[in-house]
PDB file of C-alpha atoms in Angstrom:
ATOM      1  CA  UNK P 619      96.423  95.943 102.253  1.00 77.00           C
ATOM      2  CA  UNK P 620      94.583  97.670  99.418  1.00 86.00           C
ATOM      3  CA  UNK P 621      97.832  99.199  98.111  1.00 93.00           C
ATOM      4  CA  UNK P 622      99.599  95.827  97.820  1.00 96.00           C
ATOM      5  CA  UNK P 623      96.550  94.335  96.085  1.00 95.00           C
ATOM      6  CA  UNK P 624      96.650  97.164  93.539  1.00 95.00           C
ATOM      7  CA  UNK P 625     100.374  96.697  92.962  1.00 96.00           C
ATOM      8  CA  UNK P 626      99.981  92.938  92.421  1.00 96.00           C
ATOM      9  CA  UNK P 627      97.033  93.421  90.077  1.00 94.00           C
ATOM     10  CA  UNK P 628      99.085  95.936  88.109  1.00 94.00           C
ATOM     11  CA  UNK P 629     102.201  93.698  88.022  1.00 94.00           C
ATOM     12  CA  UNK P 630     100.519  90.273  87.630  1.00 93.00           C
ATOM     13  CA  UNK P 631     101.276  89.918  83.926  1.00 91.00           C
ATOM     14  CA  UNK P 632     104.825  91.294  84.208  1.00 94.00           C
ATOM     15  CA  UNK P 633     105.567  88.918  87.061  1.00 96.00           C
ATOM     16  CA  UNK P 634     104.230  85.841  85.293  1.00 97.00           C
ATOM     17  CA  UNK P 635     101.694  84.977  88.002  1.00 98.00           C
ATOM     18  CA  UNK P 636      98.954  82.649  86.799  1.00 98.00           C
ATOM     19  CA  UNK P 637      96.404  82.822  89.652  1.00 98.00           C
ATOM     20  CA  UNK P 638      96.459  84.404  93.084  1.00 98.00           C
ATOM     21  CA  UNK P 639      94.449  85.223  96.184  1.00 98.00           C
ATOM     22  CA  UNK P 640      94.836  87.330  99.285  1.00 98.00           C
ATOM     23  CA  UNK P 641      93.705  85.714 102.533  1.00 98.00           C
ATOM     24  CA  UNK P 642      94.047  86.272 106.233  1.00 98.00           C
ATOM     25  CA  UNK P 643      96.768  84.151 107.779  1.00 97.00           C
ATOM     26  CA  UNK P 644      94.302  82.493 110.152  1.00 97.00           C
ATOM     27  CA  UNK P 645      92.608  81.004 107.054  1.00 98.00           C
ATOM     28  CA  UNK P 646      95.710  79.011 106.115  1.00 98.00           C
ATOM     29  CA  UNK P 647      95.037  75.273 106.187  1.00 98.00           C
ATOM     30  CA  UNK P 648      97.690  73.290 108.044  1.00 97.00           C
ATOM     31  CA  UNK P 649      97.831  69.509 108.130  1.00 95.00           C
ATOM     32  CA  UNK P 650      99.919  67.172 110.238  1.00 93.00           C
ATOM     33  CA  UNK P 651      99.576  64.626 107.416  1.00 93.00           C
ATOM     34  CA  UNK P 652     101.477  66.907 105.013  1.00 92.00           C
ATOM     35  CA  UNK P 653     104.361  67.054 107.460  1.00 89.00           C
ATOM     36  CA  UNK P 654     104.189  63.286 107.908  1.00 90.00           C
ATOM     37  CA  UNK P 655     104.699  62.906 104.148  1.00 91.00           C
ATOM     38  CA  UNK P 656     107.824  65.019 104.555  1.00 87.00           C
ATOM     39  CA  UNK P 657     109.011  62.816 107.391  1.00 87.00           C
ATOM     40  CA  UNK P 658     108.411  59.727 105.225  1.00 89.00           C
ATOM     41  CA  UNK P 659     110.716  61.428 102.697  1.00 82.00           C
ATOM     42  CA  UNK P 660     108.194  61.180  99.856  1.00 84.00           C
ATOM     43  CA  UNK P 661     109.943  63.953  97.885  1.00 85.00           C
ATOM     44  CA  UNK P 662     113.440  62.886  99.031  1.00 86.00           C
ATOM     45  CA  UNK P 663     114.198  66.340 100.475  1.00 89.00           C
ATOM     46  CA  UNK P 664     113.649  65.596 104.180  1.00 92.00           C
ATOM     47  CA  UNK P 665     116.805  66.283 106.145  1.00 93.00           C
ATOM     48  CA  UNK P 666     118.753  67.512 103.116  1.00 92.00           C
ATOM     49  CA  UNK P 667     118.027  71.252 102.984  1.00 94.00           C
ATOM     50  CA  UNK P 668     117.570  74.327 105.138  1.00 97.00           C
ATOM     51  CA  UNK P 669     114.293  74.872 103.216  1.00 96.00           C
ATOM     52  CA  UNK P 670     112.713  71.599 104.369  1.00 95.00           C
ATOM     53  CA  UNK P 671     111.958  69.742 107.583  1.00 96.00           C
ATOM     54  CA  UNK P 672     113.380  69.198 110.057  1.00 96.00           C
ATOM     55  CA  UNK P 673     115.451  72.375 109.466  1.00 96.00           C
ATOM     56  CA  UNK P 674     112.355  74.617 109.204  1.00 96.00           C
ATOM     57  CA  UNK P 675     111.264  73.578 112.692  1.00 96.00           C
ATOM     58  CA  UNK P 676     108.333  71.646 114.068  1.00 95.00           C
ATOM     59  CA  UNK P 677     104.905  72.064 112.511  1.00 93.00           C
ATOM     60  CA  UNK P 678     103.908  74.003 115.647  1.00 95.00           C
ATOM     61  CA  UNK P 679     106.858  76.356 115.160  1.00 97.00           C
ATOM     62  CA  UNK P 680     105.943  76.804 111.485  1.00 97.00           C
ATOM     63  CA  UNK P 681     102.318  77.596 112.380  1.00 97.00           C
ATOM     64  CA  UNK P 682     103.561  80.112 114.934  1.00 98.00           C
ATOM     65  CA  UNK P 683     105.807  81.798 112.331  1.00 98.00           C
ATOM     66  CA  UNK P 684     102.859  82.151 109.952  1.00 98.00           C
ATOM     67  CA  UNK P 685     100.558  83.386 112.734  1.00 98.00           C
ATOM     68  CA  UNK P 686     102.895  86.350 113.323  1.00 98.00           C
ATOM     69  CA  UNK P 687     101.466  87.846 110.127  1.00 98.00           C
ATOM     70  CA  UNK P 688      97.953  89.132 109.529  1.00 98.00           C
ATOM     71  CA  UNK P 689      97.701  88.346 105.814  1.00 98.00           C
ATOM     72  CA  UNK P 690      98.948  85.937 103.190  1.00 98.00           C
ATOM     73  CA  UNK P 691      99.264  86.074  99.421  1.00 98.00           C
ATOM     74  CA  UNK P 692      99.076  82.735  97.622  1.00 98.00           C
ATOM     75  CA  UNK P 693      99.934  82.478  93.945  1.00 98.00           C
ATOM     76  CA  UNK P 694     100.759  80.053  91.183  1.00 98.00           C
ATOM     77  CA  UNK P 695     102.834  79.916  88.065  1.00 98.00           C
ATOM     78  CA  UNK P 696     101.857  77.686  85.185  1.00 97.00           C
ATOM     79  CA  UNK P 697     104.131  75.966  82.704  1.00 96.00           C
ATOM     80  CA  UNK P 698     103.057  74.050  79.646  1.00 93.00           C
ATOM     81  CA  UNK P 699     105.040  70.861  79.180  1.00 91.00           C
ATOM     82  CA  UNK P 700     105.859  68.992  76.013  1.00 89.00           C
ATOM     83  CA  UNK P 701     103.476  66.026  75.674  1.00 86.00           C
ATOM     84  CA  UNK P 702     105.519  62.863  76.257  1.00 77.00           C
ATOM     85  CA  UNK P 703     104.933  59.390  77.552  1.00 69.00           C
ATOM     86  CA  UNK P 704     107.469  59.908  80.333  1.00 68.00           C
ATOM     87  CA  UNK P 705     107.701  63.223  82.192  1.00 68.00           C
ATOM     88  CA  UNK P 706     110.696  65.303  81.228  1.00 77.00           C
ATOM     89  CA  UNK P 707     112.323  66.187  84.542  1.00 83.00           C
ATOM     90  CA  UNK P 708     114.398  68.897  82.860  1.00 88.00           C
ATOM     91  CA  UNK P 709     111.201  70.702  81.832  1.00 92.00           C
ATOM     92  CA  UNK P 710     109.879  70.421  85.379  1.00 89.00           C
ATOM     93  CA  UNK P 711     113.139  71.762  86.773  1.00 90.00           C
ATOM     94  CA  UNK P 712     113.188  74.669  84.304  1.00 94.00           C
ATOM     95  CA  UNK P 713     109.585  75.527  85.230  1.00 95.00           C
ATOM     96  CA  UNK P 714     110.585  75.390  88.883  1.00 95.00           C
ATOM     97  CA  UNK P 715     113.563  77.712  88.331  1.00 95.00           C
ATOM     98  CA  UNK P 716     111.262  80.193  86.600  1.00 97.00           C
ATOM     99  CA  UNK P 717     108.759  79.877  89.461  1.00 97.00           C
ATOM    100  CA  UNK P 718     111.464  80.629  92.026  1.00 96.00           C
ATOM    101  CA  UNK P 719     112.528  83.733  90.067  1.00 96.00           C
ATOM    102  CA  UNK P 720     108.916  84.922  89.991  1.00 97.00           C
ATOM    103  CA  UNK P 721     108.619  84.235  93.717  1.00 97.00           C
ATOM    104  CA  UNK P 722     111.713  86.377  94.337  1.00 96.00           C
ATOM    105  CA  UNK P 723     110.247  89.238  92.264  1.00 97.00           C
ATOM    106  CA  UNK P 724     106.931  89.036  94.120  1.00 98.00           C
ATOM    107  CA  UNK P 725     108.749  88.914  97.468  1.00 97.00           C
ATOM    108  CA  UNK P 726     110.720  92.044  96.553  1.00 96.00           C
ATOM    109  CA  UNK P 727     107.438  93.911  95.953  1.00 97.00           C
ATOM    110  CA  UNK P 728     106.216  92.870  99.400  1.00 97.00           C
ATOM    111  CA  UNK P 729     109.576  93.771 100.981  1.00 97.00           C
ATOM    112  CA  UNK P 730     109.246  97.273  99.534  1.00 96.00           C
ATOM    113  CA  UNK P 731     105.860  97.662 101.264  1.00 96.00           C
ATOM    114  CA  UNK P 732     106.337  95.779 104.557  1.00 97.00           C
ATOM    115  CA  UNK P 733     109.215  95.629 107.024  1.00 96.00           C
ATOM    116  CA  UNK P 734     108.882  91.890 107.610  1.00 97.00           C
ATOM    117  CA  UNK P 735     107.535  89.115 105.388  1.00 98.00           C
ATOM    118  CA  UNK P 736     107.728  85.334 105.270  1.00 98.00           C
ATOM    119  CA  UNK P 737     108.047  83.759 101.831  1.00 98.00           C
ATOM    120  CA  UNK P 738     107.348  80.077 101.234  1.00 98.00           C
ATOM    121  CA  UNK P 739     107.755  78.363  97.895  1.00 97.00           C
ATOM    122  CA  UNK P 740     107.668  75.021  96.139  1.00 92.00           C
ATOM    123  CA  UNK P 741     109.595  71.958  97.237  1.00 84.00           C
ATOM    124  CA  UNK P 742     113.186  72.468  98.408  1.00 83.00           C
ATOM    125  CA  UNK P 743     115.656  75.215  97.654  1.00 90.00           C
ATOM    126  CA  UNK P 744     117.482  75.365  94.292  1.00 88.00           C
ATOM    127  CA  UNK P 745     119.999  78.133  95.007  1.00 91.00           C
ATOM    128  CA  UNK P 746     123.067  76.031  95.792  1.00 93.00           C
ATOM    129  CA  UNK P 747     124.282  72.949  93.973  1.00 90.00           C
ATOM    130  CA  UNK P 748     124.652  71.287  97.361  1.00 93.00           C
ATOM    131  CA  UNK P 749     123.112  72.536 100.588  1.00 95.00           C
ATOM    132  CA  UNK P 750     125.246  73.109 103.669  1.00 96.00           C
ATOM    133  CA  UNK P 751     122.570  71.486 105.861  1.00 96.00           C
ATOM    134  CA  UNK P 752     123.177  70.458 108.601  1.00 96.00           C
ATOM    135  CA  UNK P 753     126.928  71.079 108.904  1.00 96.00           C
ATOM    136  CA  UNK P 754     126.988  74.834 108.237  1.00 97.00           C
ATOM    137  CA  UNK P 755     124.560  77.760 108.184  1.00 97.00           C
ATOM    138  CA  UNK P 756     122.662  78.507 104.997  1.00 97.00           C
ATOM    139  CA  UNK P 757     124.807  80.497 102.546  1.00 96.00           C
ATOM    140  CA  UNK P 758     121.871  82.619 101.335  1.00 94.00           C
ATOM    141  CA  UNK P 759     119.186  82.776 104.060  1.00 93.00           C
ATOM    142  CA  UNK P 760     117.639  85.917 102.531  1.00 86.00           C
ATOM    143  CA  UNK P 761     117.126  84.127  99.186  1.00 90.00           C
ATOM    144  CA  UNK P 762     116.127  80.700 100.526  1.00 94.00           C
ATOM    145  CA  UNK P 763     112.380  80.124 100.682  1.00 96.00           C
ATOM    146  CA  UNK P 764     111.176  77.257 102.867  1.00 97.00           C
ATOM    147  CA  UNK P 765     108.824  74.753 101.267  1.00 95.00           C
ATOM    148  CA  UNK P 766     105.121  75.514 101.697  1.00 96.00           C
ATOM    149  CA  UNK P 767     104.292  71.858 102.301  1.00 95.00           C
ATOM    150  CA  UNK P 768     107.315  71.575 104.571  1.00 95.00           C
ATOM    151  CA  UNK P 769     105.589  74.140 106.791  1.00 97.00           C
ATOM    152  CA  UNK P 770     102.627  71.749 106.928  1.00 96.00           C
ATOM    153  CA  UNK P 771     100.351  73.778 104.647  1.00 97.00           C
ATOM    154  CA  UNK P 772      97.837  71.653 102.764  1.00 97.00           C
ATOM    155  CA  UNK P 773      98.209  73.341  99.379  1.00 97.00           C
ATOM    156  CA  UNK P 774      95.580  71.163  97.628  1.00 96.00           C
ATOM    157  CA  UNK P 775      92.834  72.298 100.018  1.00 97.00           C
ATOM    158  CA  UNK P 776      94.193  75.834 100.324  1.00 98.00           C
ATOM    159  CA  UNK P 777      94.001  76.263  96.564  1.00 98.00           C
ATOM    160  CA  UNK P 778      90.398  75.048  96.524  1.00 98.00           C
ATOM    161  CA  UNK P 779      89.432  77.428  99.348  1.00 98.00           C
ATOM    162  CA  UNK P 780      91.050  80.319  97.473  1.00 98.00           C
ATOM    163  CA  UNK P 781      89.443  79.516  94.116  1.00 98.00           C
ATOM    164  CA  UNK P 782      92.797  78.589  92.569  1.00 98.00           C
ATOM    165  CA  UNK P 783      93.171  75.518  90.374  1.00 97.00           C
ATOM    166  CA  UNK P 784      95.604  72.965  91.766  1.00 96.00           C
ATOM    167  CA  UNK P 785      95.641  71.012  88.516  1.00 95.00           C
ATOM    168  CA  UNK P 786      95.512  72.974  85.264  1.00 96.00           C
ATOM    169  CA  UNK P 787      95.148  70.015  82.939  1.00 94.00           C
ATOM    170  CA  UNK P 788      97.366  67.579  81.093  1.00 91.00           C
ATOM    171  CA  UNK P 789     100.852  68.623  80.054  1.00 91.00           C
ATOM    172  CA  UNK P 790     100.988  71.462  82.575  1.00 94.00           C
ATOM    173  CA  UNK P 791     102.633  71.973  85.912  1.00 94.00           C
ATOM    174  CA  UNK P 792     101.566  74.517  88.506  1.00 96.00           C
ATOM    175  CA  UNK P 793     103.831  75.666  91.310  1.00 97.00           C
ATOM    176  CA  UNK P 794     102.594  77.462  94.436  1.00 98.00           C
ATOM    177  CA  UNK P 795     104.163  80.077  96.693  1.00 98.00           C
ATOM    178  CA  UNK P 796     102.875  82.034  99.677  1.00 98.00           C
ATOM    179  CA  UNK P 797     103.983  85.349 101.107  1.00 98.00           C
ATOM    180  CA  UNK P 798     102.895  86.214 104.638  1.00 98.00           C
ATOM    181  CA  UNK P 799     102.794  89.916 105.466  1.00 98.00           C
TER     182      UNK P 799
END
């Protein structure tokens, strides 16, 4: 694991990673309540994407997928938003697109070092204009990253345990991803 830590430290600025931590996968904090929020369709993605529940499987299945790996890398990206009375959803979406690109770059580093990884990212997938779920298989399964919260991971508490800020102040947005290896 020391080699991957050195590579990430060396590439952190080039990647655009704000904060990160390496942990053992058995330290990941899962919560049934997070999954219940998904099932209540709080973010409106439940049942609409291969990256979200129920397509990702039960919370038990998601825990089992994560437990197949010894380690996890959690990281954030940070975007500064234009101060406005109402949030600008286009700015949020642009920050999210950038986050997903950074997640893909980080995942490619891990793929070059490990034969198998599991990459989780923020919210639902943005690759296709409309998802094929549930009628057809995912068009890009190698590029689609399931949602961290959709796996039942309590990101708020996980960030705190890892010494990562969940909230970086007004007029900012932080997105989280995890790579299990």
